[in-house]
Short mmCIF file of C-alpha atoms in Angstrom, two decimals:
data_model
loop_
_atom_site.label_atom_id
_atom_site.label_comp_id
_atom_site.label_asym_id
_atom_site.label_seq_id
_atom_site.Cartn_x
_atom_site.Cartn_y
_atom_site.Cartn_z
CA MET J 1 46.34 10.72 32.43
CA VAL J 2 46.91 7.83 34.49
CA ALA J 3 47.73 4.68 32.11
CA LEU J 4 46.97 1.22 32.52
CA ARG J 5 48.78 -1.34 30.51
CA GLY J 6 47.17 -4.68 29.95
CA SER J 7 49.06 -7.78 28.86
CA GLY J 8 46.15 -9.19 26.47
CA PRO J 9 42.61 -8.00 25.50
CA LEU J 10 41.12 -6.30 28.24
CA LYS J 11 37.64 -8.43 28.06
CA LEU J 12 39.91 -11.28 29.51
CA GLY J 13 40.73 -9.47 32.52
CA GLY J 14 44.18 -10.00 34.07
CA THR J 15 46.66 -7.62 35.50
CA MET J 16 47.61 -4.22 34.37
CA ASN J 17 50.74 -1.96 35.07
CA VAL J 18 49.97 1.77 36.37
CA SER J 19 51.70 4.73 35.29
CA ILE J 20 51.12 7.88 33.90
CA ALA J 21 50.89 9.22 30.20
CA GLY J 22 50.34 11.84 27.96
CA ALA J 23 52.07 13.33 24.90
CA GLU J 24 52.92 16.85 26.64
CA SER J 25 54.09 15.06 30.06
CA ASN J 26 56.29 12.51 27.86
CA VAL J 27 58.13 15.39 25.78
CA ALA J 28 58.53 17.19 29.43
CA ILE J 29 60.41 14.03 30.92
CA GLY J 30 62.49 13.53 27.98
CA LEU J 31 63.98 16.91 28.11
CA ALA J 32 64.25 17.15 31.82
CA ARG J 33 66.25 13.86 31.70
CA LEU J 34 68.22 15.70 29.21
CA GLY J 35 68.95 18.35 31.49
CA HIS J 36 66.68 20.92 30.68
CA THR J 37 64.60 23.25 32.88
CA VAL J 38 60.72 22.03 31.99
CA ARG J 39 57.40 23.19 33.12
CA TRP J 40 54.28 21.16 32.66
CA VAL J 41 51.11 23.03 32.66
CA GLY J 42 47.94 21.13 32.74
CA ALA J 43 44.91 20.09 34.74
CA VAL J 44 44.32 16.61 36.87
CA GLY J 45 41.82 15.81 39.34
CA ASP J 46 41.83 16.36 42.89
CA ASP J 47 42.21 12.47 43.70
CA GLU J 48 44.81 9.76 44.11
CA ALA J 49 45.27 9.61 40.38
CA GLY J 50 46.03 13.08 39.99
CA GLU J 51 48.59 12.83 42.79
CA LEU J 52 50.11 9.94 40.89
CA VAL J 53 50.58 12.29 37.90
CA LEU J 54 51.96 15.08 39.67
CA ARG J 55 54.23 12.97 42.02
CA THR J 56 55.47 11.39 38.88
CA LEU J 57 56.31 14.52 36.98
CA ARG J 58 58.19 15.81 40.15
CA ALA J 59 60.00 13.15 40.23
CA GLU J 60 61.38 13.25 36.78
CA SER J 61 62.07 17.01 37.71
CA VAL J 62 59.68 18.72 36.14
CA ASP J 63 58.31 21.82 37.53
CA VAL J 64 54.38 21.51 37.95
CA PHE J 65 53.69 24.70 40.18
CA GLY J 66 51.51 25.94 37.45
CA ALA J 67 49.23 22.54 37.48
CA TRP J 68 45.86 23.02 38.37
CA LYS J 69 43.83 20.79 40.72
CA ASP J 70 39.99 20.27 39.57
CA ALA J 71 37.89 19.35 42.63
CA GLY J 72 35.04 18.78 40.11
CA ALA J 73 36.35 16.26 37.78
CA PRO J 74 38.45 13.18 37.83
CA THR J 75 41.70 12.76 36.52
CA GLY J 76 41.94 11.39 32.99
CA LEU J 77 42.38 7.92 32.08
CA ILE J 78 44.17 5.57 29.14
CA LEU J 79 44.02 1.95 28.52
CA PHE J 80 46.54 0.13 26.57
CA GLU J 81 45.66 -3.04 25.14
CA PRO J 82 48.35 -5.07 23.25
CA ARG J 83 46.22 -7.31 20.78
CA LEU J 84 48.98 -8.46 18.56
CA PRO J 85 52.90 -8.65 18.91
CA ASP J 86 52.83 -5.25 16.65
CA LEU J 87 49.45 -3.75 17.28
CA THR J 88 48.02 -1.96 20.55
CA ARG J 89 44.44 -0.49 21.16
CA VAL J 90 44.34 2.60 23.07
CA HIS J 91 40.78 3.54 25.14
CA TYR J 92 40.68 7.10 26.40
CA TYR J 93 38.41 8.08 29.09
CA ARG J 94 38.73 11.64 28.83
CA ALA J 95 35.22 13.08 28.36
CA GLY J 96 34.60 15.22 31.32
CA SER J 97 38.08 14.83 32.96
CA ALA J 98 40.20 17.79 34.65
CA GLY J 99 42.13 17.98 31.71
CA SER J 100 39.29 18.58 29.45
CA ARG J 101 38.39 21.48 31.63
CA LEU J 102 41.39 23.40 31.42
CA THR J 103 40.91 27.23 31.19
CA PRO J 104 43.15 30.01 29.69
CA ASP J 105 43.72 31.66 33.24
CA VAL J 106 45.74 28.61 33.95
CA LEU J 107 47.92 29.76 31.12
CA ASP J 108 47.80 33.36 32.26
CA ARG J 109 49.60 32.35 35.70
CA ALA J 110 52.12 30.14 34.09
CA PHE J 111 53.25 33.07 31.45
CA ALA J 112 53.14 35.32 34.40
CA THR J 113 55.46 33.36 36.67
CA ALA J 114 58.26 33.15 33.83
CA VAL J 115 58.22 33.38 30.19
CA PRO J 116 59.51 29.79 28.34
CA ARG J 117 61.84 29.87 25.21
CA VAL J 118 59.89 27.15 23.87
CA LEU J 119 56.06 26.50 24.29
CA HIS J 120 55.42 22.92 23.32
CA LEU J 121 51.80 21.95 22.23
CA THR J 122 50.13 19.01 20.47
CA GLY J 123 46.80 18.69 18.66
CA ILE J 124 45.86 16.46 21.50
CA THR J 125 44.64 18.85 24.21
CA PRO J 126 42.29 20.94 21.91
CA ALA J 127 40.39 17.66 21.12
CA LEU J 128 39.42 17.30 24.55
CA SER J 129 36.81 20.04 24.72
CA PRO J 130 36.11 23.46 23.52
CA THR J 131 37.32 24.64 26.98
CA ALA J 132 40.73 22.97 26.30
CA ARG J 133 40.72 24.29 22.57
CA ALA J 134 40.46 27.74 24.39
CA ALA J 135 43.06 27.12 26.82
CA SER J 136 45.52 25.98 24.02
CA THR J 137 44.58 28.88 21.58
CA HIS J 138 44.91 31.42 24.14
CA ALA J 139 48.69 29.65 24.98
CA LEU J 140 49.71 30.26 21.50
CA ARG J 141 48.56 33.72 21.64
CA LEU J 142 50.70 34.58 24.72
CA ALA J 143 53.68 32.86 23.34
CA HIS J 144 53.42 35.01 20.28
CA ASP J 145 52.71 38.24 22.69
CA HIS J 146 55.92 37.26 24.65
CA GLY J 147 58.31 36.03 21.67
CA THR J 148 58.09 32.63 22.79
CA LEU J 149 58.87 30.01 19.90
CA VAL J 150 56.09 27.43 19.31
CA CYS J 151 56.63 23.76 18.80
CA LEU J 152 53.17 22.11 17.56
CA ASP J 153 53.22 18.13 17.27
CA VAL J 154 49.98 17.43 15.37
CA ASN J 155 49.61 14.07 17.15
CA HIS J 156 46.14 13.72 15.70
CA ARG J 157 43.93 11.22 17.39
CA ALA J 158 40.87 10.12 15.55
CA ARG J 159 39.28 8.70 18.44
CA LEU J 160 39.20 12.25 20.16
CA TRP J 161 38.12 14.26 17.33
CA ALA J 162 37.40 13.90 13.48
CA ALA J 163 40.06 14.83 10.94
CA ASP J 164 37.77 17.72 9.42
CA GLN J 165 37.39 19.16 13.14
CA ALA J 166 41.22 19.00 13.66
CA SER J 167 41.81 20.48 10.39
CA ALA J 168 39.61 23.27 10.97
CA VAL J 169 41.52 24.13 14.19
CA LEU J 170 44.95 23.36 13.22
CA GLN J 171 44.77 25.75 10.12
CA ASP J 172 43.69 28.42 12.42
CA TRP J 173 46.77 28.10 14.59
CA ILE J 174 49.43 27.60 11.89
CA PRO J 175 50.18 31.56 11.91
CA TYR J 176 51.39 31.13 15.28
CA VAL J 177 53.74 28.04 14.80
CA ASP J 178 57.39 28.29 14.28
CA LEU J 179 58.06 24.63 14.57
CA LEU J 180 55.68 22.32 13.06
CA ILE J 181 56.17 18.54 13.63
CA ALA J 182 54.04 15.75 12.06
CA SER J 183 54.03 12.63 10.55
CA ALA J 184 53.43 12.37 6.84
CA ASP J 185 49.55 11.55 6.95
CA GLU J 186 48.86 14.38 9.52
CA LEU J 187 50.33 17.14 7.31
CA PRO J 188 47.12 17.43 5.04
CA LEU J 189 45.48 18.46 8.42
CA CYS J 190 47.24 21.60 8.55
CA LEU J 191 46.19 22.72 4.95
CA PRO J 192 43.57 24.19 2.94
CA PRO J 193 41.52 21.68 0.43
CA GLY J 194 43.16 21.41 -2.71
CA SER J 195 46.62 21.75 -1.46
CA PRO J 196 49.49 19.70 -2.92
CA THR J 197 49.75 16.06 -2.06
CA ASP J 198 53.37 15.30 -2.14
CA THR J 199 54.82 15.65 1.55
CA GLY J 200 57.57 18.11 0.11
CA ALA J 201 55.44 20.13 -1.45
CA GLN J 202 53.01 20.29 1.52
CA ALA J 203 55.84 21.03 3.93
CA ARG J 204 56.80 23.92 1.65
CA ALA J 205 53.44 25.17 1.31
CA LEU J 206 53.38 25.46 5.30
CA LEU J 207 56.93 27.39 5.03
CA SER J 208 55.16 30.04 2.76
CA ALA J 209 52.26 30.16 5.46
CA GLY J 210 54.95 31.38 8.02
CA VAL J 211 56.05 28.48 9.70
CA GLN J 212 59.86 28.35 9.90
CA GLU J 213 60.49 24.87 10.15
CA VAL J 214 58.43 21.87 9.50
CA THR J 215 59.78 18.12 10.50
CA VAL J 216 58.03 15.04 9.14
CA LYS J 217 58.35 12.04 11.24
CA PHE J 218 58.47 8.67 9.23
CA GLY J 219 58.73 6.14 12.08
CA SER J 220 61.22 3.33 11.14
CA ALA J 221 62.42 5.53 7.81
CA GLY J 222 63.58 8.43 9.98
CA ALA J 223 62.71 11.90 9.94
CA THR J 224 62.87 15.25 7.51
CA SER J 225 63.24 18.72 8.38
CA TYR J 226 62.11 21.15 5.87
CA THR J 227 63.35 24.91 6.05
CA HIS J 228 63.41 28.03 4.18
CA PRO J 229 66.54 28.37 2.09
CA PHE J 230 69.21 30.24 3.74
CA ARG J 231 69.42 34.14 2.71
CA PRO J 232 73.07 35.76 3.48
CA GLY J 233 73.04 37.85 6.64
CA PRO J 234 73.94 41.59 6.79
CA PRO J 235 77.23 42.94 5.72
CA ALA J 236 80.07 42.72 8.46
CA GLY J 237 79.60 45.48 10.93
CA SER J 238 75.81 46.00 10.23
CA THR J 239 73.85 46.56 13.08
CA SER J 240 70.72 45.27 11.55
CA ASP J 241 69.72 41.28 12.08
CA THR J 242 68.03 39.28 9.73
CA HIS J 243 67.26 36.04 11.89
CA SER J 244 64.38 36.48 14.32
CA ALA J 245 65.53 35.19 17.78
CA LYS J 246 62.73 32.66 17.81
CA THR J 247 63.70 31.33 14.15
CA PRO J 248 64.41 27.66 14.68
CA SER J 249 66.54 27.43 11.19
CA ASP J 250 70.07 28.78 11.27
CA ALA J 251 73.15 29.36 8.85
CA GLN J 252 74.59 26.29 9.26
CA ASP J 253 72.21 24.55 7.35
CA ALA J 254 72.98 26.81 4.50
CA GLY J 255 70.41 26.23 1.54
CA GLY J 256 67.72 25.05 3.68
CA ASP J 257 65.05 23.07 2.01
CA ALA J 258 64.94 19.31 3.15
CA LEU J 259 67.57 17.34 5.21
CA HIS J 260 67.05 13.61 6.16
CA GLN J 261 68.02 11.67 9.03
CA PRO J 262 67.61 8.14 8.98
CA ALA J 263 66.20 6.06 12.13
CA VAL J 264 68.52 4.46 14.52
CA ALA J 265 67.90 0.75 14.24
CA VAL J 266 67.11 -1.24 17.24
CA ARG J 267 65.12 -4.29 18.64
CA ALA J 268 61.60 -2.85 18.87
CA VAL J 269 60.14 -3.50 21.96
CA ASP J 270 57.23 -0.78 22.37
CA ALA J 271 56.56 2.00 19.59
CA VAL J 272 54.23 3.88 21.77
CA GLY J 273 55.83 6.92 23.02
CA ALA J 274 58.49 7.44 20.09
CA GLY J 275 56.95 10.37 18.66
CA ASP J 276 56.97 12.40 21.79
CA ALA J 277 60.70 11.09 22.55
CA PHE J 278 61.71 12.27 19.07
CA VAL J 279 60.18 15.83 19.73
CA ALA J 280 61.92 15.71 23.31
CA GLY J 281 65.20 15.15 21.54
CA TYR J 282 64.63 17.55 18.89
CA LEU J 283 63.65 20.22 21.28
CA SER J 284 66.93 19.65 23.28
CA ALA J 285 69.43 19.98 20.47
CA LEU J 286 67.44 23.27 19.61
CA LEU J 287 67.76 24.53 22.98
CA ASP J 288 71.34 23.52 22.95
CA GLY J 289 71.91 25.44 19.86
CA GLU J 290 72.40 22.67 17.29
CA GLY J 291 71.48 23.06 13.60
CA VAL J 292 68.87 21.32 11.86
CA ALA J 293 71.27 17.90 11.28
CA GLY J 294 72.16 17.86 15.00
CA ARG J 295 68.39 18.25 16.03
CA LEU J 296 67.10 15.35 14.00
CA GLU J 297 70.33 13.22 14.92
CA ARG J 298 69.18 13.74 18.61
CA GLY J 299 65.31 13.24 17.79
CA VAL J 300 65.94 9.62 16.02
CA THR J 301 68.19 8.69 19.23
CA THR J 302 65.60 9.71 21.79
CA GLY J 303 63.12 8.19 19.58
CA ALA J 304 65.03 4.88 19.25
CA PHE J 305 65.30 4.60 23.22
CA ALA J 306 61.75 4.82 23.41
CA VAL J 307 61.27 2.05 20.71
CA ALA J 308 63.61 -0.27 22.47
CA SER J 309 61.90 0.26 25.86
CA PRO J 310 58.74 -0.63 27.20
CA GLY J 311 56.34 2.39 28.26
CA ASP J 312 55.57 5.74 27.15
CA TRP J 313 58.36 7.65 28.65
CA GLU J 314 60.12 5.16 30.82
CA GLY J 315 62.81 4.52 28.94
CA ALA J 316 63.97 8.16 28.10
CA PRO J 317 67.93 8.25 28.04
CA THR J 318 69.79 10.90 30.21
CA ARG J 319 72.33 13.05 28.19
CA ALA J 320 75.13 10.50 29.45
CA GLU J 321 73.30 7.75 28.00
CA LEU J 322 72.84 9.17 24.38
CA ASN J 323 75.66 7.12 23.19
CA LEU J 324 74.41 3.97 24.60
CA LEU J 325 73.03 2.88 21.13
CA GLY J 326 76.32 2.65 19.51
CA ALA J 327 77.53 0.07 21.82
CA PRO J 328 77.97 -3.55 20.40
CA PRO J 329 75.09 -6.00 21.02
CA GLY J 330 75.59 -7.88 24.45
CA THR J 331 77.54 -5.16 25.67
CA VAL J 332 77.66 -5.05 29.67
CA VAL J 333 78.52 -1.59 31.17
CA ARG J 334 80.59 -2.18 34.51
#
């Protein structure tokens, strides 16, 4: 989407900053800045707004070869309205947009070009329309068929679809998901009625349903990852392998269950995009082969960069910048 950020109440007018936004593109940029090869698959209008989206992603080293330009629909729009110092209202204009008309064949072409190690989806795209929902479901099935690890960030947007609609879709998706990321209040959407109300019990119910790892975001309180208890591998010299290549958890986190990582304390500037930044850091460490502890640590670090910077993705760190948060206040790097 194209993103317009105002300086106050929209009804009063004034100037707006123009950029782009979108949960998946935020994660893509975050991963690319950390040195990973990333492809973004989606749809934009065949218009100047769409050109801005693609140009920005290309400038951030994100491959947009699989993007589709829709000549019959406009690029989506999002307006950010800072209403109070700690409260921002978001207004979506995505009905009938190019992104809402995403079709499954776009995903077919993307997987035919190169099979990804990780497929990252959110609960936002399926909320846009039945067509976009079908395309997202098709992506899950393609990933399953190709042995690709599936990461799903629930990212429920109440302004796009009701909780019961989201829950019906998400519960159908759970069998395809390897790594589920959600805030604590989003976990119930992934479970049937009558499920436990405790966050830990909900996470373990999802593990029992087939998810390999459940990571819960608690904002300023950090994040917790729940994994299956570690089972000893085969005897030395055995040719069998008890760990699937697409399983995110690993032996160094023996004991599994729950591991918590506190958030990194920073001066908050803009909380929008922090969750996507966390996901980018988490997936980056996963792709590097880090265990759960390392993934959580990088996730809260990249999330802190987002909170300390204005914009959705603009403050995402490069790999060389990850240790900047440890510098004393007032540090000048020369």
